[in-house]
Amino acid sequence: AQSVTQLGSHVSVSEGALVLLRCNYSSSVPPYLFWYVQYPNQGLQLLLKYTTGATLVKGINGFEAEFKKSETSFHLTKPSAHMSDAAEYFCAVSDRGNTPLVFGKGTRLSVIA
Amino acid sequence: NAGVTQTPKFQVLKTGQSMTLQCAQDMNHNSMYWYRQDPGMGLRLIYYSASEGTTDKGEVPNGYNVSRLNKREFSLRLESAAPSQTSVYFCASFQSVTGYEQYFGPGTRLTVT
């Protein structure tokens, strides 16, 4: 069975500082990996995804993530935080078929001016 | 192109009342999902429908029923609401040919008193 662990339920960074949100997964098959963002009182929006090919993937709003098979990780980064990045972020995994996503518990990102 | 729509946006029920949450997608996706989101728990799958005419239980199906009315619509029914079902409910849809990510609706905030 697949699972996702997001380290840190709450991360706080200063505006302009590096954002690093951690995600580790377990999967018995090569996974598809996703990061979603949820702004207050809204649905989930896809930030980026890894399916095949290049292991460093770039997403919207300057975010990127790197798939590291040896570490079973898919950490999300952004070089310089902006106030508008304050939101909840979810990492998710699926196997390579038509099966539902398995989500981590989420990390709430706060950005301090 | 509205994507995934959900009605209602907000609902308050008394314990024991019933209601149906509606979800529709206009992207011609085969698969549809119902999740609930609770603080600190991430998104948990209630039921899903891999294709029209099929439904399957997810992680937390107890107390819920679903109907895949047609390819566009997937409804979630609470027969006898309980306070433990107070949550935010999200519907999502998926089609592998469009990239393996799920598309989410805006959510229904349900309170059971």
Short mmCIF file of N, CA and C in Angstrom, two decimals, chain B residues 8-108:
data_model
loop_
_atom_site.label_atom_id
_atom_site.label_comp_id
_atom_site.label_asym_id
_atom_site.label_seq_id
_atom_site.Cartn_x
_atom_site.Cartn_y
_atom_site.Cartn_z
N PRO B 8 -24.25 21.85 -2.28
CA PRO B 8 -24.12 23.27 -2.00
C PRO B 8 -22.71 23.63 -1.55
N LYS B 9 -22.44 24.89 -1.31
CA LYS B 9 -21.14 25.32 -0.78
C LYS B 9 -21.10 25.18 0.74
N PHE B 10 -22.22 25.41 1.37
CA PHE B 10 -22.30 25.31 2.83
C PHE B 10 -23.61 24.59 3.18
N GLN B 11 -23.59 23.86 4.29
CA GLN B 11 -24.80 23.19 4.75
C GLN B 11 -24.68 22.92 6.24
N VAL B 12 -25.77 23.17 6.95
CA VAL B 12 -25.86 22.81 8.36
C VAL B 12 -26.99 21.80 8.50
N LEU B 13 -26.70 20.69 9.13
CA LEU B 13 -27.69 19.64 9.36
C LEU B 13 -27.82 19.37 10.85
N LYS B 14 -28.96 18.86 11.22
CA LYS B 14 -29.11 18.33 12.57
C LYS B 14 -28.81 16.83 12.54
N THR B 15 -28.36 16.31 13.65
CA THR B 15 -28.09 14.88 13.75
C THR B 15 -29.32 14.09 13.30
N GLY B 16 -29.08 13.11 12.44
CA GLY B 16 -30.15 12.26 11.95
C GLY B 16 -30.75 12.68 10.63
N GLN B 17 -30.52 13.93 10.22
CA GLN B 17 -31.03 14.37 8.93
C GLN B 17 -30.21 13.77 7.80
N SER B 18 -30.80 13.77 6.62
CA SER B 18 -30.11 13.25 5.44
C SER B 18 -29.90 14.37 4.44
N MET B 19 -28.93 14.18 3.58
CA MET B 19 -28.70 15.12 2.49
C MET B 19 -27.81 14.49 1.43
N THR B 20 -27.85 15.09 0.26
CA THR B 20 -27.03 14.63 -0.86
C THR B 20 -26.16 15.78 -1.33
N LEU B 21 -24.86 15.51 -1.43
CA LEU B 21 -23.92 16.46 -2.00
C LEU B 21 -23.77 16.13 -3.49
N GLN B 22 -23.86 17.19 -4.29
CA GLN B 22 -23.81 16.99 -5.74
C GLN B 22 -22.45 17.39 -6.30
N CYS B 23 -22.00 16.66 -7.29
CA CYS B 23 -20.75 16.96 -7.98
C CYS B 23 -20.92 16.71 -9.46
N ALA B 24 -20.42 17.61 -10.27
CA ALA B 24 -20.46 17.43 -11.72
C ALA B 24 -19.17 17.92 -12.33
N GLN B 25 -18.75 17.26 -13.41
CA GLN B 25 -17.54 17.70 -14.14
C GLN B 25 -17.87 17.73 -15.63
N ASP B 26 -17.25 18.70 -16.29
CA ASP B 26 -17.52 18.88 -17.72
C ASP B 26 -16.28 18.60 -18.56
N MET B 27 -15.35 17.80 -18.04
CA MET B 27 -14.10 17.51 -18.74
C MET B 27 -14.11 16.13 -19.39
N ASN B 28 -15.25 15.45 -19.36
CA ASN B 28 -15.38 14.11 -19.94
C ASN B 28 -14.45 13.09 -19.27
N HIS B 29 -14.19 13.29 -17.98
CA HIS B 29 -13.32 12.36 -17.26
C HIS B 29 -14.07 11.10 -16.89
N ASN B 30 -13.36 9.98 -16.89
CA ASN B 30 -13.97 8.71 -16.52
C ASN B 30 -14.09 8.55 -15.01
N SER B 31 -13.08 8.98 -14.27
CA SER B 31 -13.01 8.69 -12.84
C SER B 31 -13.40 9.90 -12.01
N MET B 32 -14.13 9.61 -10.91
CA MET B 32 -14.53 10.67 -9.99
C MET B 32 -14.37 10.18 -8.55
N TYR B 33 -14.16 11.12 -7.64
CA TYR B 33 -13.79 10.79 -6.26
C TYR B 33 -14.50 11.72 -5.28
N TRP B 34 -14.75 11.19 -4.08
CA TRP B 34 -15.19 12.01 -2.96
C TRP B 34 -14.19 11.86 -1.83
N TYR B 35 -13.72 13.03 -1.32
CA TYR B 35 -12.81 13.07 -0.19
C TYR B 35 -13.46 13.90 0.92
N ARG B 36 -13.00 13.64 2.14
CA ARG B 36 -13.30 14.56 3.22
C ARG B 36 -11.98 15.10 3.78
N GLN B 37 -12.01 16.35 4.22
CA GLN B 37 -10.82 16.99 4.76
C GLN B 37 -11.11 17.44 6.18
N ASP B 38 -10.32 16.97 7.10
CA ASP B 38 -10.43 17.34 8.50
C ASP B 38 -9.07 17.87 8.97
N PRO B 39 -9.06 18.82 9.90
CA PRO B 39 -7.80 19.42 10.34
C PRO B 39 -6.79 18.37 10.78
N GLY B 40 -5.57 18.46 10.24
CA GLY B 40 -4.51 17.55 10.63
C GLY B 40 -4.61 16.16 10.06
N MET B 41 -5.63 15.92 9.23
CA MET B 41 -5.83 14.56 8.69
C MET B 41 -5.59 14.50 7.19
N GLY B 42 -5.35 15.60 6.55
CA GLY B 42 -5.20 15.60 5.11
C GLY B 42 -6.53 15.29 4.43
N LEU B 43 -6.48 14.74 3.24
CA LEU B 43 -7.69 14.33 2.53
C LEU B 43 -7.80 12.82 2.60
N ARG B 44 -8.95 12.36 2.97
CA ARG B 44 -9.20 10.92 3.05
C ARG B 44 -10.31 10.55 2.07
N LEU B 45 -10.06 9.48 1.35
CA LEU B 45 -10.98 9.05 0.29
C LEU B 45 -12.19 8.36 0.90
N ILE B 46 -13.37 8.79 0.48
CA ILE B 46 -14.61 8.19 0.97
C ILE B 46 -15.07 7.09 0.01
N TYR B 47 -15.31 7.48 -1.22
CA TYR B 47 -15.71 6.57 -2.29
C TYR B 47 -15.12 7.09 -3.59
N TYR B 48 -15.00 6.20 -4.57
CA TYR B 48 -14.62 6.63 -5.89
C TYR B 48 -15.34 5.81 -6.95
N SER B 49 -15.30 6.34 -8.15
CA SER B 49 -15.92 5.69 -9.29
C SER B 49 -14.92 5.72 -10.43
N ALA B 50 -14.38 4.57 -10.76
CA ALA B 50 -13.35 4.51 -11.80
C ALA B 50 -13.95 4.74 -13.19
N SER B 51 -15.20 4.41 -13.34
CA SER B 51 -15.87 4.64 -14.62
C SER B 51 -17.37 4.64 -14.37
N GLU B 52 -18.11 5.13 -15.35
CA GLU B 52 -19.56 5.16 -15.22
C GLU B 52 -20.08 3.75 -14.93
N GLY B 53 -20.92 3.63 -13.92
CA GLY B 53 -21.50 2.33 -13.58
C GLY B 53 -20.75 1.57 -12.52
N THR B 54 -19.61 2.08 -12.06
CA THR B 54 -18.85 1.40 -11.01
C THR B 54 -18.57 2.35 -9.86
N THR B 55 -18.62 1.81 -8.64
CA THR B 55 -18.22 2.58 -7.47
C THR B 55 -17.46 1.66 -6.53
N ASP B 56 -16.54 2.23 -5.76
CA ASP B 56 -15.74 1.45 -4.81
C ASP B 56 -15.53 2.25 -3.55
N LYS B 57 -15.39 1.51 -2.44
CA LYS B 57 -15.16 2.16 -1.15
C LYS B 57 -13.72 2.63 -1.07
N GLY B 58 -13.57 3.73 -0.35
CA GLY B 58 -12.24 4.24 -0.05
C GLY B 58 -11.86 3.94 1.38
N GLU B 59 -11.13 4.86 1.96
CA GLU B 59 -10.59 4.66 3.32
C GLU B 59 -11.66 4.81 4.39
N VAL B 60 -12.62 5.74 4.19
CA VAL B 60 -13.60 6.06 5.23
C VAL B 60 -15.03 6.06 4.69
N PRO B 61 -15.57 4.92 4.25
CA PRO B 61 -16.88 4.89 3.60
C PRO B 61 -18.08 4.83 4.54
N ASN B 62 -17.85 4.51 5.81
CA ASN B 62 -18.99 4.26 6.70
C ASN B 62 -19.83 5.52 6.89
N GLY B 63 -21.15 5.33 6.74
CA GLY B 63 -22.08 6.44 6.91
C GLY B 63 -22.40 7.17 5.62
N TYR B 64 -21.81 6.72 4.52
CA TYR B 64 -21.99 7.39 3.22
C TYR B 64 -22.44 6.39 2.16
N ASN B 65 -23.15 6.91 1.17
CA ASN B 65 -23.44 6.16 -0.05
C ASN B 65 -23.20 7.08 -1.24
N VAL B 66 -22.94 6.48 -2.39
CA VAL B 66 -22.68 7.27 -3.59
C VAL B 66 -23.50 6.75 -4.75
N SER B 67 -23.67 7.63 -5.73
CA SER B 67 -24.32 7.26 -6.98
C SER B 67 -23.57 7.91 -8.12
N ARG B 68 -23.15 7.09 -9.08
CA ARG B 68 -22.59 7.66 -10.30
C ARG B 68 -23.74 7.73 -11.29
N LEU B 69 -24.35 8.89 -11.36
CA LEU B 69 -25.59 9.06 -12.10
C LEU B 69 -25.36 8.92 -13.61
N ASN B 70 -24.27 9.43 -14.07
CA ASN B 70 -23.86 9.35 -15.48
C ASN B 70 -22.39 9.72 -15.50
N LYS B 71 -21.84 9.90 -16.68
CA LYS B 71 -20.41 10.17 -16.71
C LYS B 71 -20.05 11.49 -16.04
N ARG B 72 -20.94 12.46 -16.07
CA ARG B 72 -20.67 13.79 -15.55
C ARG B 72 -20.86 13.90 -14.04
N GLU B 73 -21.79 13.14 -13.46
CA GLU B 73 -22.25 13.43 -12.11
C GLU B 73 -21.98 12.29 -11.13
N PHE B 74 -21.57 12.67 -9.93
CA PHE B 74 -21.24 11.70 -8.88
C PHE B 74 -21.70 12.31 -7.56
N SER B 75 -22.72 11.71 -6.96
CA SER B 75 -23.29 12.31 -5.75
C SER B 75 -22.92 11.50 -4.52
N LEU B 76 -22.88 12.20 -3.39
CA LEU B 76 -22.55 11.60 -2.09
C LEU B 76 -23.73 11.82 -1.16
N ARG B 77 -24.22 10.74 -0.56
CA ARG B 77 -25.40 10.84 0.30
C ARG B 77 -25.05 10.46 1.73
N LEU B 78 -25.54 11.30 2.64
CA LEU B 78 -25.47 11.00 4.06
C LEU B 78 -26.89 10.63 4.48
N GLU B 79 -27.13 9.40 4.84
CA GLU B 79 -28.49 8.93 5.16
C GLU B 79 -28.95 9.42 6.52
N SER B 80 -28.05 9.42 7.49
CA SER B 80 -28.39 9.84 8.85
C SER B 80 -27.16 10.54 9.43
N ALA B 81 -27.13 11.86 9.26
CA ALA B 81 -25.91 12.61 9.58
C ALA B 81 -25.56 12.53 11.06
N ALA B 82 -24.26 12.48 11.33
CA ALA B 82 -23.72 12.45 12.69
C ALA B 82 -22.71 13.58 12.84
N PRO B 83 -22.50 14.07 14.06
CA PRO B 83 -21.52 15.15 14.27
C PRO B 83 -20.13 14.79 13.75
N SER B 84 -19.77 13.51 13.75
CA SER B 84 -18.46 13.09 13.24
C SER B 84 -18.32 13.31 11.74
N GLN B 85 -19.42 13.58 11.07
CA GLN B 85 -19.37 13.85 9.63
C GLN B 85 -19.23 15.34 9.32
N THR B 86 -19.09 16.15 10.36
CA THR B 86 -18.75 17.56 10.15
C THR B 86 -17.37 17.63 9.51
N SER B 87 -17.31 18.24 8.33
CA SER B 87 -16.07 18.20 7.56
C SER B 87 -16.23 19.09 6.33
N VAL B 88 -15.14 19.19 5.58
CA VAL B 88 -15.21 19.80 4.25
C VAL B 88 -15.09 18.66 3.24
N TYR B 89 -16.01 18.62 2.31
CA TYR B 89 -16.07 17.54 1.34
C TYR B 89 -15.63 18.04 -0.03
N PHE B 90 -14.72 17.31 -0.64
CA PHE B 90 -14.23 17.66 -1.97
C PHE B 90 -14.52 16.54 -2.95
N CYS B 91 -14.95 16.95 -4.11
CA CYS B 91 -15.12 16.05 -5.23
C CYS B 91 -13.96 16.29 -6.19
N ALA B 92 -13.51 15.25 -6.87
CA ALA B 92 -12.43 15.38 -7.84
C ALA B 92 -12.69 14.47 -9.02
N SER B 93 -12.07 14.80 -10.14
CA SER B 93 -12.18 13.93 -11.31
C SER B 93 -10.80 13.71 -11.91
N PHE B 94 -10.70 12.69 -12.75
CA PHE B 94 -9.38 12.26 -13.25
C PHE B 94 -9.55 11.56 -14.60
N GLN B 95 -8.56 11.79 -15.45
CA GLN B 95 -8.49 11.04 -16.70
C GLN B 95 -7.02 10.87 -17.02
N SER B 96 -6.56 9.66 -17.19
CA SER B 96 -5.13 9.43 -17.36
C SER B 96 -4.57 10.13 -18.59
N VAL B 97 -5.37 10.23 -19.63
CA VAL B 97 -4.82 10.81 -20.86
C VAL B 97 -4.54 12.29 -20.72
N THR B 98 -5.14 12.94 -19.69
CA THR B 98 -4.89 14.36 -19.49
C THR B 98 -3.77 14.62 -18.49
N GLY B 99 -3.10 13.58 -18.01
CA GLY B 99 -1.90 13.83 -17.23
C GLY B 99 -1.86 13.27 -15.83
N TYR B 100 -2.78 12.46 -15.42
CA TYR B 100 -2.75 11.74 -14.14
C TYR B 100 -3.06 12.57 -12.91
N GLU B 101 -3.15 13.90 -13.03
CA GLU B 101 -3.53 14.65 -11.83
C GLU B 101 -5.04 14.67 -11.71
N GLN B 102 -5.49 14.86 -10.46
CA GLN B 102 -6.91 15.01 -10.20
C GLN B 102 -7.27 16.49 -10.18
N TYR B 103 -8.48 16.78 -10.63
CA TYR B 103 -9.00 18.14 -10.63
C TYR B 103 -10.07 18.22 -9.55
N PHE B 104 -9.95 19.24 -8.71
CA PHE B 104 -10.82 19.33 -7.54
C PHE B 104 -11.88 20.41 -7.69
N GLY B 105 -13.02 20.14 -7.06
CA GLY B 105 -14.05 21.15 -6.93
C GLY B 105 -13.74 22.07 -5.77
N PRO B 106 -14.59 23.09 -5.56
CA PRO B 106 -14.33 24.09 -4.52
C PRO B 106 -14.67 23.63 -3.12
N GLY B 107 -15.39 22.52 -2.97
CA GLY B 107 -15.67 21.99 -1.65
C GLY B 107 -17.05 22.35 -1.13
N THR B 108 -17.54 21.50 -0.22
CA THR B 108 -18.78 21.75 0.52
C THR B 108 -18.44 21.68 2.00
#
